[in-house]
Structure formats: C-alpha cells, structure tokens
Amino acid sequence: MPTHGDAHLSEGIPTKDGYARSTGTVDALTLMIDFPDTPGEGTARQRFAEFFPQTSRWFTRGSYGRLDYRPATPIRHWLRMPRPFTAYGIDRGSPYEPGYQRLLKDIVAAADKRVDFGRYDLVNVLVTPNAGPPAAHTVLSVTFADNDRAPRADGVRLSNVSFVYSRQDDGTGTLRETGYRVLPHENNHSFGLPDLYTASGADQAGHWDLMSEDWGANNDILGWHKWKLGWLGARQVACATESPDATARAGTSRHTLTPLARPGGTKVVFLPVSRRGGYAMEARTRGGNDAAVCRPGVLIYWVDVHKDSGQGPVTVMDSTRGTAPRRPHRPDGAAPPPNGPTTSRSATAPGIASTSGTPHEQPPSPHHPHTHHHRGTARPWSAPTAGAQGCTRLPNVHAGLSDATFTPGQTFTDNRHGVRVSITVTDRTRGGDYAIRITRRGAAAS
C-alpha cells in the first residue's frame, strides 16, 4: 500500500528511496564527540558501551536475524569539535540549518583523515552526555533522514545521521537495561519509520512500538513496521482481500497468527478498508523485545499511509471499555460511533484521537528533524497510580493502552459508509497461536 502525497516519513510500503537499507549487513559509523566548553564525560568507549552491544542485539531479535547491525568505531576517543557546544545553537526541535549543518561539516573535517565515510550505511553521533540538558528535562536526540542538504564526504552524501544526547535516565535504576533504546528508535528513522507519538503524547499507539515510546521497559515494533523494513517474508503477511485495487471484498476469511516474539508463521493480517489505509492484526506476547506485555492477545490497529511522522499514522484499537484517554473519531474523519464496547465481549472502533484545538508538530521534511520528544514537562512519566487504567504498573509505559489486545471471544467491529468489518479472536492454541475470523459486508470504501 504505497503513500500518495507529500508525506516524508510515512507508513507506505514500499519505503521511498533515500533511506538506509534495513536488511543484510548494515555498517553504522559511530563517532563520540565532545566540545571545548564541554569536555567528554568519562571515556568515549564508556559512552559507546551505553548503547552496544544492546542496540545490535535489539535489531537481531526484532528482525529475526535479517538485519546484521555492525557498529564501527574507527576513532575510539572523543572527537573534539572546533567550536563550543553553545556556538551551534542546538535546542529541542532545532532545524537542520544552520546549527546541525555546521556541526556535521565540523565532524567531517575532524574525522575525514581517519574515516572513510563511503564504507558506511548510516552515521551515529554520540554526543558527550554533559552537553545540553538532561533528557529527563528536554530530549535533544534527533535524526536527519533522507537529507539531501547534508554534506558529502568520500563520495557519499551523509543523508542518514542520528545525534544522541544526554542519557534517558528516569530515576528507576534501569538505565543500563533501557537507556540504549533511544538509538534504535533514531536509527529506525534512518530506515524509513515514522514517529507514532503525536503532539498529545503516546495515546494512539502506546508502548506497542518503539517509535511511540522508547523510555521504560523494552518493547518491539509493530508487525507492519517489520514488514516495511523487510523483516517478514512474503508468506508471513496475509491480506484479507483478493481485490486488485487494494480494497477489501465482502466475505469471511480465517487466519492463524503466531506471536510476534518468535520467528516463523503468519505475523500480520491486513484488511484494506480504503486506498488510504486499513486494519492490521498481530499477536503480541511477552518475549523477544517485548518486556512489558501484560495482556497477551491480538493487537488490532489502523494504519493510515498518507499521514506523516508525528501526525498519528497508526491508531491502536482498544478492546476494553473506557481506557482510551481521549474522545475518538473515525479514521476517515466521520462522526464517531458510541464510545466503548457494544457488549462486554466486543469493542467498537475508537479511531484516531481528536486534534481539535491541538496543533500537530510541524510535518517533517528532509531538512527538519525527526525527533523523539519527551512527554512531560520536568521529568519522564512516573509509575501509574493504583487507580490508573490498563494492566501495567511499569514506569514510563503508557497504561491506558496496555490492555488493548483482543482475547478469545472478543470481537472488534467497524461500521462506516454501509460497510461492516468484524474481527473476532476465536481461539488460542496450546502452542500460543491465535485464530481470528474476519468478516466484511458491503461495498469497499474509497
């Protein structure tokens, strides 16, 4: 389902040209830099060890071995920049020009005699953690992906570069286990994945994808994203339609989903609803990169291939009554159905969060950063209170959607434009697979 329009980082498949490859061997040039006014805190190798080998292992598990991520450090000490950190004028949300353009040119000038930039697929810049504010107060980490204004070095344009600042330390004592996750989040932008959070936070995709939340307990990415990155084989994705125009026909189909946490089997079933998007289904359980799953089951989510990064391209459907922390409206902009399940065993499509009166972040362009913005004012989210919604009490994990999965006996329904979509989880096998039944009545939406 390709993207049509001006979206730069979108959910469209295939991913547009200009991003780094996401399968096979990926060589990631990793440079540790400091500044005259902020000398490196600790050694450069210690800074490197905050992210590796954890980042490589995350990609190996998530890709089922299809991505061999190899960090390279031809310079193993702090690479000193010629200007003070303050001279670059870097702040949260800073555009590429002029500050980052100047910084990247200085990095190339300082490293070029010892680095062959042409050997690498992407670049990581690990900034000394004492440059800039703590991440618990302001997140500066940013990726410039598919950037056609980046400087050239050794015959290649440095068009996919991630800058990581500070440390994602939320004060819970889990920095060693979870602090590295900002880097795979940023690298996934270089591979072509959009941010799933919006200006209002992570209330559309929760903790179900690293591109929504990269603080807190480890999490995987959605099966749709694994498909987009080339981590799933053709037989691991089923489409609940035989129509050549990417819209579903009426009828019923049955499928068996194997958990995303283990290799093999069908991982994603997709039901096209219109040429703009449709519903994806996958089985999520605790395992692999998923450490925070408290309600194993089938995750159902709407994918809009026309929305850009940060504009809510994915919306998780909530299986439980009253857990959605916003008034919903439909993925196509139509009036919302009654809020909450129609019975205790079924749920109605909550759709996409209303943005009335709440401006989105500026849509990204090749020259605007794709950033991970911390949700909050002074510090990361704290652990939910005893009365919080959802099934998790882990800190920095979106509680409201933690129990969004559908379990055997539950049905998701969507009615619009005379079309009825019904997705029922019918069984869970002894091996942990989930059987689903998809029924569609009515003509396809356009």
XYZ file of C-alpha atoms in Angstrom:
446
model
C 0.000 0.000 0.000
C 2.082 2.942 -1.242
C 1.956 6.517 0.003
C 0.382 9.167 -2.212
C 1.112 12.783 -1.399
C 3.804 14.778 0.350
C 4.371 12.645 3.464
C 8.118 12.332 4.028
C 8.204 9.598 6.670
C 5.058 7.541 6.267
C 3.674 4.028 6.716
C 3.539 3.443 2.970
C 5.035 0.246 1.582
C 7.454 0.158 -0.141
C 9.575 2.755 1.628
C 10.712 5.578 -0.605
C 14.327 5.754 -1.772
C 16.841 7.769 0.226
C 16.846 5.817 3.496
C 19.414 3.318 4.725
C 18.884 -0.354 3.943
C 17.320 -2.330 6.796
C 18.232 -5.909 5.896
C 21.503 -7.728 5.488
C 24.675 -6.233 6.935
C 24.341 -2.604 7.983
C 27.575 -0.824 8.878
C 26.936 2.031 11.293
C 29.719 4.574 11.675
C 29.650 5.583 15.344
C 31.518 8.688 16.488
C 31.739 10.031 20.040
C 32.151 13.805 20.094
C 32.818 16.500 22.683
C 33.394 20.266 22.696
C 35.891 22.784 24.098
C 33.301 24.034 26.619
C 32.048 20.519 27.487
C 34.913 18.007 27.523
C 33.889 14.368 27.315
C 32.337 12.896 30.460
C 34.171 9.644 31.123
C 35.823 7.933 28.161
C 34.481 7.676 24.647
C 34.492 3.872 24.944
C 32.300 4.126 28.030
C 29.841 6.242 26.070
C 29.858 3.658 23.268
C 29.195 0.875 25.795
C 25.965 2.586 26.884
C 24.479 1.573 23.520
C 26.366 -1.522 22.397
C 26.041 -4.449 22.097
C 22.432 -3.829 23.260
C 21.394 -1.977 20.100
C 22.784 -4.694 17.806
C 21.006 -7.369 19.842
C 17.723 -5.452 19.694
C 17.882 -5.381 15.908
C 18.890 -9.059 15.686
C 15.917 -10.150 17.827
C 13.424 -7.813 16.188
C 14.440 -8.711 12.636
C 14.664 -12.481 13.292
C 18.281 -12.275 12.167
C 17.518 -10.475 8.889
C 19.445 -7.364 9.983
C 23.083 -7.718 10.984
C 23.780 -4.342 12.617
C 27.514 -3.674 12.960
C 28.695 -0.526 14.742
C 32.131 0.716 13.701
C 34.373 2.997 15.742
C 37.440 3.873 13.653
C 38.051 6.707 16.164
C 37.910 5.348 19.702
C 38.473 8.552 21.627
C 36.452 11.727 21.944
C 36.419 13.604 18.659
C 36.827 17.242 19.662
C 34.762 19.808 17.761
C 36.407 23.160 16.888
C 33.612 25.273 18.420
C 31.925 25.314 21.811
C 28.621 23.419 22.057
C 26.782 26.688 22.592
C 28.060 28.017 19.258
C 25.865 25.569 17.343
C 22.646 26.919 18.829
C 21.161 23.457 19.304
C 17.911 23.197 21.213
C 14.877 20.935 21.250
C 13.330 20.875 17.788
C 16.207 22.754 16.140
C 16.048 22.542 12.337
C 18.918 21.176 10.297
C 20.148 24.603 9.268
C 22.173 26.331 10.378
C 23.339 24.591 13.576
C 23.352 20.942 12.534
C 24.686 21.738 9.087
C 27.637 23.487 10.742
C 28.129 20.662 13.261
C 28.063 17.919 10.630
C 30.577 19.772 8.479
C 32.854 20.129 11.508
C 32.525 16.400 12.239
C 33.515 15.547 8.672
C 36.506 17.913 8.803
C 37.696 16.499 12.130
C 37.271 12.831 11.178
C 37.900 12.669 7.441
C 41.621 11.837 7.645
C 40.849 8.726 9.733
C 37.402 7.734 8.424
C 36.294 6.528 5.010
C 32.681 7.679 5.102
C 31.932 5.795 1.910
C 32.105 2.456 3.757
C 29.071 3.072 5.972
C 25.295 2.900 5.609
C 24.421 5.407 8.331
C 26.092 7.577 10.960
C 25.598 7.698 14.739
C 26.908 10.715 16.635
C 27.037 10.002 20.368
C 27.418 13.391 21.999
C 29.097 13.637 25.388
C 26.207 13.388 27.866
C 27.087 16.627 29.643
C 26.383 18.704 26.506
C 22.875 20.046 26.693
C 20.156 19.460 29.304
C 19.356 16.089 30.887
C 16.975 14.040 28.741
C 14.591 13.855 31.710
C 14.039 17.585 31.195
C 14.453 18.086 27.435
C 15.144 15.477 24.763
C 17.510 16.730 22.065
C 18.182 13.415 20.294
C 17.319 13.696 16.627
C 17.736 12.007 13.250
C 18.039 13.697 9.871
C 16.850 11.043 7.427
C 16.876 11.207 3.643
C 18.528 14.616 3.980
C 19.517 15.942 0.571
C 21.209 19.000 2.069
C 23.752 17.006 4.053
C 27.429 17.435 3.172
C 29.258 14.870 1.067
C 32.334 13.003 2.238
C 34.374 10.365 0.379
C 31.914 10.374 -2.488
C 28.710 9.837 -0.464
C 26.104 12.172 0.991
C 25.660 11.829 4.757
C 21.898 11.757 4.408
C 21.032 9.478 7.364
C 22.608 10.728 10.590
C 21.418 10.282 14.196
C 22.517 12.528 17.075
C 22.066 11.175 20.606
C 22.376 13.424 23.657
C 22.347 13.000 27.431
C 21.044 9.751 28.966
C 17.455 8.525 29.159
C 17.615 8.083 32.912
C 14.190 8.136 34.549
C 15.498 7.539 38.063
C 14.134 3.978 38.320
C 17.550 2.280 38.305
C 17.022 0.705 34.871
C 19.355 2.909 32.811
C 21.690 0.022 31.947
C 18.821 -2.103 30.693
C 16.732 0.517 28.888
C 18.773 3.679 28.284
C 20.160 2.457 24.952
C 16.729 2.312 23.291
C 16.819 5.885 22.039
C 19.422 4.769 19.469
C 17.374 2.025 17.739
C 14.458 4.482 17.759
C 16.568 7.071 15.953
C 18.111 4.507 13.598
C 14.644 3.327 12.623
C 14.082 6.824 11.206
C 17.138 6.266 9.012
C 15.459 3.046 7.861
C 12.278 4.964 6.996
C 9.974 4.529 10.010
C 7.853 7.479 11.260
C 7.187 8.609 14.813
C 3.914 7.230 16.166
C 3.508 9.713 19.003
C 1.711 12.988 18.357
C 1.726 16.415 19.975
C -0.506 14.979 22.707
C 1.799 12.058 23.532
C 1.712 8.302 23.021
C -2.037 7.854 23.386
C -2.540 6.429 19.872
C -0.007 3.587 19.842
C 1.027 3.308 23.493
C 4.007 1.083 24.315
C 3.322 -1.289 21.426
C 6.066 0.194 19.262
C 9.476 1.695 19.942
C 8.531 4.530 17.585
C 5.796 5.534 20.029
C 7.661 5.149 23.332
C 11.369 4.469 23.800
C 11.524 5.162 27.525
C 10.726 2.449 30.053
C 10.705 -1.330 29.613
C 11.906 -2.844 26.356
C 9.406 -3.049 23.517
C 9.311 -4.277 19.936
C 7.905 -2.590 16.840
C 4.622 -3.364 15.132
C 4.395 -6.185 12.628
C 3.521 -3.601 9.966
C 6.880 -1.953 10.618
C 8.682 -5.302 10.429
C 7.031 -5.843 7.048
C 8.003 -2.328 5.927
C 11.627 -2.949 6.955
C 11.825 -6.281 5.117
C 11.980 -8.418 8.251
C 8.998 -10.572 7.284
C 8.799 -12.957 4.364
C 6.003 -12.815 1.798
C 4.238 -15.805 3.386
C 4.274 -14.159 6.832
C 1.851 -11.410 5.787
C -1.717 -12.260 4.800
C -4.068 -9.858 3.071
C -7.772 -10.376 3.752
C -8.764 -9.495 0.178
C -8.285 -10.726 -3.350
C -9.207 -7.414 -4.912
C -6.547 -5.875 -7.199
C -7.473 -2.284 -6.288
C -6.328 -2.554 -2.619
C -9.851 -2.529 -1.188
C -11.427 -5.482 0.554
C -14.247 -7.516 -0.897
C -17.178 -8.766 1.094
C -16.744 -12.189 2.637
C -15.199 -14.101 5.526
C -11.639 -15.323 5.964
C -9.881 -17.190 8.765
C -6.251 -16.855 9.787
C -3.830 -18.077 12.439
C -1.358 -15.579 13.913
C 1.880 -16.658 15.550
C 3.238 -14.327 18.270
C 5.485 -11.559 17.033
C 8.058 -12.524 19.657
C 9.077 -15.735 17.924
C 10.195 -16.408 14.336
C 8.100 -18.228 11.773
C 4.426 -18.340 10.896
C 1.984 -15.625 9.890
C 2.811 -12.390 11.717
C 0.431 -9.826 10.183
C -3.010 -9.967 8.631
C -4.027 -6.786 6.837
C -7.554 -5.793 5.902
C -7.623 -2.883 3.429
C -10.604 -0.608 4.037
C -9.765 2.191 1.618
C -6.896 3.328 -0.539
C -5.779 5.402 2.418
C -5.449 2.587 4.927
C -6.923 -0.352 6.763
C -6.646 -2.616 9.800
C -3.601 -4.680 10.712
C -3.707 -7.563 13.174
C -0.885 -9.307 15.021
C -0.346 -11.461 18.117
C 1.616 -9.863 20.962
C 3.003 -11.761 23.935
C 5.804 -11.172 26.403
C 9.075 -12.320 24.848
C 11.729 -11.258 22.371
C 11.945 -7.465 22.532
C 8.586 -7.191 24.324
C 9.116 -6.968 28.093
C 6.017 -5.003 29.062
C 3.151 -7.072 27.611
C 0.701 -7.634 30.472
C -2.258 -8.862 28.409
C -1.237 -11.267 25.630
C -3.608 -11.281 22.682
C -4.313 -9.907 19.231
C -3.446 -6.273 18.631
C -5.644 -4.514 16.072
C -4.609 -1.145 14.716
C -5.498 1.285 11.949
C -2.709 2.222 9.507
C -3.014 5.451 7.518
C -0.391 5.510 4.781
C -0.978 9.182 3.937
C -0.178 10.646 7.361
C 3.316 11.898 8.077
C 5.576 11.240 11.026
C 4.191 12.746 14.236
C 0.663 13.084 12.820
C -0.695 9.792 14.142
C -0.269 7.342 11.229
C -1.138 4.383 13.489
C -4.014 4.077 15.968
C -4.348 1.066 18.261
C -7.913 -0.179 18.789
C -8.708 -0.591 22.490
C -10.504 -3.804 23.451
C -11.583 -2.541 26.874
C -14.246 -0.082 27.899
C -13.239 3.391 28.994
C -9.462 3.042 28.685
C -8.994 5.442 25.781
C -7.830 8.766 27.300
C -9.463 10.854 24.569
C -12.689 11.319 22.655
C -12.306 9.253 19.487
C -13.241 9.963 15.942
C -13.145 7.753 12.923
C -10.023 7.034 10.825
C -11.750 8.617 7.838
C -12.854 11.694 9.761
C -16.506 10.634 10.020
C -18.533 11.041 13.194
C -17.535 8.615 15.971
C -19.569 5.576 16.902
C -20.759 5.228 20.508
C -17.726 5.176 22.780
C -16.729 1.835 24.239
C -17.772 -1.743 23.584
C -21.240 -2.596 22.403
C -21.238 -5.554 24.792
C -18.887 -6.788 27.457
C -17.247 -9.004 24.860
C -16.915 -6.686 21.867
C -15.447 -3.294 21.089
C -16.188 -0.577 18.562
C -13.506 1.229 16.593
C -12.147 4.154 18.597
C -10.388 5.583 15.560
C -7.914 8.412 15.705
C -7.542 10.885 18.547
C -9.353 14.166 18.093
C -6.976 17.042 17.450
C -9.473 19.876 17.565
C -7.694 22.853 19.086
C -4.417 20.917 19.404
C -1.896 21.699 16.682
C 0.272 18.899 15.341
C 4.013 19.186 15.305
C 5.379 20.695 12.119
C 5.285 17.992 9.415
C 8.824 16.745 8.805
C 10.744 17.418 5.624
C 14.186 16.221 4.579
C 15.534 19.276 6.387
C 13.541 19.043 9.590
C 14.488 16.638 12.363
C 12.569 13.505 13.138
C 12.879 13.709 16.886
C 11.855 11.759 19.921
C 10.190 14.331 22.159
C 9.896 13.557 25.842
C 6.288 13.534 27.010
C 6.056 15.724 30.051
C 7.407 18.905 31.488
C 10.109 18.376 34.070
C 10.708 14.620 34.052
C 9.590 11.380 32.349
C 6.286 9.792 33.203
C 6.186 8.170 36.595
C 4.617 4.889 37.571
C 0.803 4.876 37.286
C -1.201 5.304 40.432
C -3.209 2.454 41.874
C -6.322 3.687 40.112
C -4.720 4.036 36.688
C -6.294 2.344 33.703
C -4.754 -0.576 31.885
C -2.991 -3.658 33.225
C 0.567 -2.393 33.687
C 2.168 -0.561 36.583
C 5.580 -0.248 34.959
C 7.012 3.278 34.893
C 7.175 5.059 31.537
C 4.789 2.580 29.904
C 1.530 4.022 28.567
C -1.017 2.382 30.858
C -4.224 3.244 29.027
C -3.458 1.031 26.018
C -1.522 -1.693 27.848
C -4.643 -3.922 27.855
C -5.769 -3.029 24.324
C -5.270 -6.536 22.926
C -8.243 -8.731 21.996
C -8.504 -12.196 23.533
C -10.553 -15.268 22.536
C -14.260 -14.459 22.476
C -13.818 -10.735 21.812
C -14.919 -9.036 18.610
C -13.891 -5.730 17.087
C -16.431 -4.055 14.797
C -16.329 -1.060 12.482
C -19.321 0.292 10.556
C -18.997 3.069 8.019
C -20.281 4.017 4.566
C -22.523 0.941 4.620
C -19.545 -1.347 5.278
C -19.303 -3.591 8.333
C -15.956 -5.007 9.394
C -15.911 -7.638 12.123
C -12.720 -9.166 13.527
C -13.140 -11.945 16.082
C -10.436 -13.737 18.064
C -11.845 -17.255 18.094
C -9.192 -19.342 19.845
C -5.727 -19.620 21.307
C -3.936 -22.876 20.611
C -1.799 -24.821 23.062
C 1.225 -23.564 21.166
C 0.202 -19.953 21.807
C -1.074 -19.084 18.320
C -4.266 -17.062 17.858
C -7.099 -17.891 15.455
C -9.065 -14.956 14.045
C -12.101 -14.623 11.802
C -12.573 -11.535 9.609
C -15.950 -10.702 8.096
C -16.730 -7.829 5.798
C -20.142 -6.880 4.447
C -20.876 -4.100 1.981
C -19.008 -2.323 -0.780
C -15.420 -1.208 -0.428
C -14.740 2.338 0.722
C -12.739 4.662 -1.486
